Coordinates of C-alpha atoms in Angstrom, one line a residue:
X1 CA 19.3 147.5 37.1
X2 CA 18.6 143.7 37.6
X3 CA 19.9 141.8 34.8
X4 CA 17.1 140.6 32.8
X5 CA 16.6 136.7 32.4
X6 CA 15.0 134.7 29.6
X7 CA 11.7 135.7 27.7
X8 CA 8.7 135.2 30.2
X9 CA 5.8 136.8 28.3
X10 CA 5.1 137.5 24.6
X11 CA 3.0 139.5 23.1
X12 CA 2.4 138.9 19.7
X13 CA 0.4 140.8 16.6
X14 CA -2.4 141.7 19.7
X15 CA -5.0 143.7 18.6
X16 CA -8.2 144.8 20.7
X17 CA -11.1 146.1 18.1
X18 CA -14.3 147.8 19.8
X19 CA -16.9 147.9 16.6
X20 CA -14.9 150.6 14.9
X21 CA -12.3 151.5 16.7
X22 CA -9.0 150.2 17.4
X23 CA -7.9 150.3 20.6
X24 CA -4.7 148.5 20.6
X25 CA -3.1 147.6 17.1
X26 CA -0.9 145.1 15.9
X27 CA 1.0 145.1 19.2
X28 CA 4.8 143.1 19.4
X29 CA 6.9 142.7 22.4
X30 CA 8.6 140.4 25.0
X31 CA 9.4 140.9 28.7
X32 CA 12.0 139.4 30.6
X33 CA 12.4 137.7 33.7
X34 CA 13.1 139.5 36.7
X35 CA 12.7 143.2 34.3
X36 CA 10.2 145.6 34.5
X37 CA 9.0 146.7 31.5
X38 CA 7.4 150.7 31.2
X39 CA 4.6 150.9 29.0
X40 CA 3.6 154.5 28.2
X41 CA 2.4 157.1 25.6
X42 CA 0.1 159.7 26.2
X43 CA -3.3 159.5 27.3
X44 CA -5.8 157.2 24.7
X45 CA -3.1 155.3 23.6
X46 CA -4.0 152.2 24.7
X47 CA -2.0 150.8 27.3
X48 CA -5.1 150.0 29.8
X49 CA -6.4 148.6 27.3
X50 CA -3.3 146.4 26.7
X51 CA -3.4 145.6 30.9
X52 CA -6.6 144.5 30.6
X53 CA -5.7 142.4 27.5
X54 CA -2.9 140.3 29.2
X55 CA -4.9 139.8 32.3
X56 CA -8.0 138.5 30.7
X57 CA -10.6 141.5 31.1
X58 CA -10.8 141.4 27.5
X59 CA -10.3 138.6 24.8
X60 CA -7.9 140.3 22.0
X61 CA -9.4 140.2 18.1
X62 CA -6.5 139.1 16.9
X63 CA -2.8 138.2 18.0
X64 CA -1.5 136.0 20.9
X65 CA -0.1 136.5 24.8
X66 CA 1.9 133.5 25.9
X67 CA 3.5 133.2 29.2
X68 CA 6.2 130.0 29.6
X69 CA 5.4 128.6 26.4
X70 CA 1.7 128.1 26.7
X71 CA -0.8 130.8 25.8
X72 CA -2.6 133.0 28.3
X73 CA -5.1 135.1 25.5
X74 CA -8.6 133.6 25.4
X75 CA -8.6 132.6 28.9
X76 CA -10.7 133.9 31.4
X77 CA -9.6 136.5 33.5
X78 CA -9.4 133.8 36.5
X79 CA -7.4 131.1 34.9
X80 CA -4.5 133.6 33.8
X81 CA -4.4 134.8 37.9
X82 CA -4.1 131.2 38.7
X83 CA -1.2 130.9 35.4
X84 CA 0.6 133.8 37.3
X85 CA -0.5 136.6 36.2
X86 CA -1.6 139.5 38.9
X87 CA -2.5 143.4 38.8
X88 CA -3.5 146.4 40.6
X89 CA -6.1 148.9 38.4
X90 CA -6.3 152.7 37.5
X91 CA -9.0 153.1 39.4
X92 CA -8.4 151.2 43.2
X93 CA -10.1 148.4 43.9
X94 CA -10.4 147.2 47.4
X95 CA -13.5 144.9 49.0
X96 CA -15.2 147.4 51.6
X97 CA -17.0 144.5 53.3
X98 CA -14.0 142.9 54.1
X99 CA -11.2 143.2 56.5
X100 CA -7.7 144.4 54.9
X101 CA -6.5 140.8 56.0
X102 CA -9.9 139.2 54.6
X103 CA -8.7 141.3 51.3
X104 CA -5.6 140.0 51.0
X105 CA -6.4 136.5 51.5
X106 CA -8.8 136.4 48.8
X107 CA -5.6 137.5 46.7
X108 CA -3.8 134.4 48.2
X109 CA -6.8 131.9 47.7
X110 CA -7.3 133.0 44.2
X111 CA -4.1 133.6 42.8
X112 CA -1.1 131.1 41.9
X113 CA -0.7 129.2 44.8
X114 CA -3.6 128.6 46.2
X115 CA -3.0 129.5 49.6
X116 CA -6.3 128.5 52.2
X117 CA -6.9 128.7 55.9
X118 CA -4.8 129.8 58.3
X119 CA -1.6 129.3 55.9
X120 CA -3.2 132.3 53.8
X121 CA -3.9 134.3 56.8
X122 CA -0.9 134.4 58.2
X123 CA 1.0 134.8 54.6
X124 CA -1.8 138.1 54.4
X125 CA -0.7 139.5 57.3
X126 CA 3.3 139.1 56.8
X127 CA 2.4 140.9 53.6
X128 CA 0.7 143.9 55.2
X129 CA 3.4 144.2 57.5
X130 CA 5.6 144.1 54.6
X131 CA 4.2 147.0 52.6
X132 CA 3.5 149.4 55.7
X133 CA -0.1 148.6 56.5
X134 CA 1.0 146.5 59.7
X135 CA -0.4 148.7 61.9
X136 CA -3.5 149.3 60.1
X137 CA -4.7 146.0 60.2
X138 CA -7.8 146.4 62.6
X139 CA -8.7 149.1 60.6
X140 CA -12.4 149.6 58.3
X141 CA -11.3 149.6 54.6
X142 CA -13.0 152.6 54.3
X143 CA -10.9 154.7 56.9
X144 CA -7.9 153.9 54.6
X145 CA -5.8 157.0 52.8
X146 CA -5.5 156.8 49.3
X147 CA -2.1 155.3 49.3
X148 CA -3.1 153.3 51.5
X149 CA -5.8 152.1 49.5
X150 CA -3.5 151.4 46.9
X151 CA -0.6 149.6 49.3
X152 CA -4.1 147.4 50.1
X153 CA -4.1 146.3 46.5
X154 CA -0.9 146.1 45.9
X155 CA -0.8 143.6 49.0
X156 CA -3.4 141.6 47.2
X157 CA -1.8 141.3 44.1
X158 CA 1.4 140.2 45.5
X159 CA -0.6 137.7 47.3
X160 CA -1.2 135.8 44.4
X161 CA 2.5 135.1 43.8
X162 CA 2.5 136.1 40.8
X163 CA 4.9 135.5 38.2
X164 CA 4.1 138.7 36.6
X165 CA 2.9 141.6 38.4
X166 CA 1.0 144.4 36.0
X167 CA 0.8 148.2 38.0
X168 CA -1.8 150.1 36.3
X169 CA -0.4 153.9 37.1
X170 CA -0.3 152.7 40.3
X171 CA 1.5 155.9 41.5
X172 CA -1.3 158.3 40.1
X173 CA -3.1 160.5 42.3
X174 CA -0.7 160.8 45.1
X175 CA 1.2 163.9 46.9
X176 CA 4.9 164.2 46.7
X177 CA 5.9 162.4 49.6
X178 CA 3.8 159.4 48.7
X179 CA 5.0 159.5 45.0
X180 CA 8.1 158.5 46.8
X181 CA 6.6 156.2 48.8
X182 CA 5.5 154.5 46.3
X183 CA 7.9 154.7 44.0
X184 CA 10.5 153.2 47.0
X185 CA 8.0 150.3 47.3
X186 CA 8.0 148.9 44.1
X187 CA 11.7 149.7 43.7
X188 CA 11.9 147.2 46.6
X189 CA 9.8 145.0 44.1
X190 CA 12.1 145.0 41.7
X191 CA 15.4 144.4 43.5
X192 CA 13.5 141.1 44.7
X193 CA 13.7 140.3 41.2
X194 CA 10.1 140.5 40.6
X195 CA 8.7 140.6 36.7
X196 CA 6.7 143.7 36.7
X197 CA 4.8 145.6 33.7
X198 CA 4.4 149.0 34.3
X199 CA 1.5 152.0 33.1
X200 CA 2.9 155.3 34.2
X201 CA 2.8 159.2 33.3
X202 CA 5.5 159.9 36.3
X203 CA 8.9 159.8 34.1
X204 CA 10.5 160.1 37.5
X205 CA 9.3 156.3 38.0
X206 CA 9.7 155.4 34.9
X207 CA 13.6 156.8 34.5
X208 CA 14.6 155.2 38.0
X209 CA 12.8 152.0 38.1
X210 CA 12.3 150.4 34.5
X211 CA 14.9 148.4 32.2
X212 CA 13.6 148.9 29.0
X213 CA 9.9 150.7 27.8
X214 CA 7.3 150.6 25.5
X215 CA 6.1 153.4 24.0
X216 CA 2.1 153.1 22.6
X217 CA 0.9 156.1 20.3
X218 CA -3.0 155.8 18.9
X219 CA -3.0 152.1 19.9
X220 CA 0.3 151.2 18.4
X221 CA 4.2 150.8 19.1
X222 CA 6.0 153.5 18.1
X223 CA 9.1 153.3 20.1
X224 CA 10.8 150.6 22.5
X225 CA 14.3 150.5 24.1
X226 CA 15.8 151.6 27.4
X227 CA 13.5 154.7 29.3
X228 CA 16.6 157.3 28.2
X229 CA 16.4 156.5 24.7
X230 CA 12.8 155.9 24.0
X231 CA 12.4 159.5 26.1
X232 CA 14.8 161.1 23.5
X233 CA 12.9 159.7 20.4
X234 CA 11.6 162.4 18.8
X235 CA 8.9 160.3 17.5
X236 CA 8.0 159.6 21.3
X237 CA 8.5 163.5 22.1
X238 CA 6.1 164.3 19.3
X239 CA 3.6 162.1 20.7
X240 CA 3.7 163.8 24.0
X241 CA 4.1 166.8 22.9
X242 CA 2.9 167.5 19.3
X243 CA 5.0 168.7 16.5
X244 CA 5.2 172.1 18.0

């Protein structure tokens, strides 16, 4: 595992209310540099919700997300991408009317750096070479696989440069051999030392490639700690699984 450097991002007391219902509740936690952080529970628990939180998608009701010392909540989804902060999302989302270099470029314009012109086009293309598209470049969006789809996104949001990186089950949906496609690729990411936070239902991924995890029941922590311990909580196996 790559040893984990100083607090990066905090998340403090975040709580996302929609009229009624609580999504996310009274939510605590820090992640490291250079860690990637699981964040998981079963299904309705809230960690999307939590994703879309931290990246701006939607203001919290209550609580704070600071990222170096100044605070990211309350900012618009733009001004945290250019603070550092990219993601990929459950559901893929590529630009059909563009090229998979055009798509990746507006990653690298938009993001951190700021990347323009032919800088950002050649920095696009280095990336799709880098994530296995390289030879897919001339290609329509639409004629992608699914994985492909995904590595597309993926490309994008590491165009930004981001500081942290949030995967929204990025690995869902795929067959066997691209599970381990994609679980190689981000392991990649994270022997590159890159800050990643994590949504996943494949404990395979989240056993081989995460430091510490988060575990979210009905909105709220119940569990955090390294995967093997949070996974042996019987608090955390309850929620999975019930009390049978």
């Amino acid at each position: 595992m790559t040893k984990p450097g100083r607090t990066l991002l905090k998340v403090q007391g975040l709580t996302k209310r929609f009229g009624g219902l609580v999504a996310v509740n009274n939510m605590t936690f820090d992640v490291h540099e250079h860690e990637v952080l699981g964040l998981i529970g079963p299904n309705g628990s809230g960690k999307t919700t939590t994703m879309n939180l931290i990246s701006g998608a939607f203001p919290p009701s209550d609580g704070s997300i600071t990222m170096n010392g100044q605070r990211l909540s309350g900012l618009a989804a733009h001004q945290i991408a250019r603070r550092g902060v990219s993601r990929t999302f459950q559901l893929v989302r590529v630009l059909p009317g563009l090229s998979l270099v055009d798509n990746v470029v507006a990653g690298a314009a938009f993001g951190y750096r700021k990347r323009w012109g032919a800088e950002a086009e050649q920095f696009a293309r280095g990336l799709l070479e880098r994530i296995g598209l390289g030879d897919h470049m001339h290609l329509p969006v639409g004629s992608l696989t699914y994985i492909d789809q995904k590595r597309l996104e993926l490309a994008r949001a590491l165009a930004g440069e981001p500081e942290v990186l949030l995967l929204d089950e990025w690995l869902a949906g795929l067959n066997p051999t691209e599970l381990q496609e994609g679980i190689d690729l981000i392991a990649e990411l994270r022997r590159e030392g890159r800050t990643i936070i994590l949504v996943e239902h494949v404990m395979d991924a989240i056993r081989s490639l995460c430091d510490r995890c988060v575990v979210m029941n009905s909105g709220a922590k119940i569990a955090e700690g390294t995967p093997r311990d949070v996974l042996s909580d019987p608090e955390v196996i309850r929620a999975y699984l019930g009390d049978e």
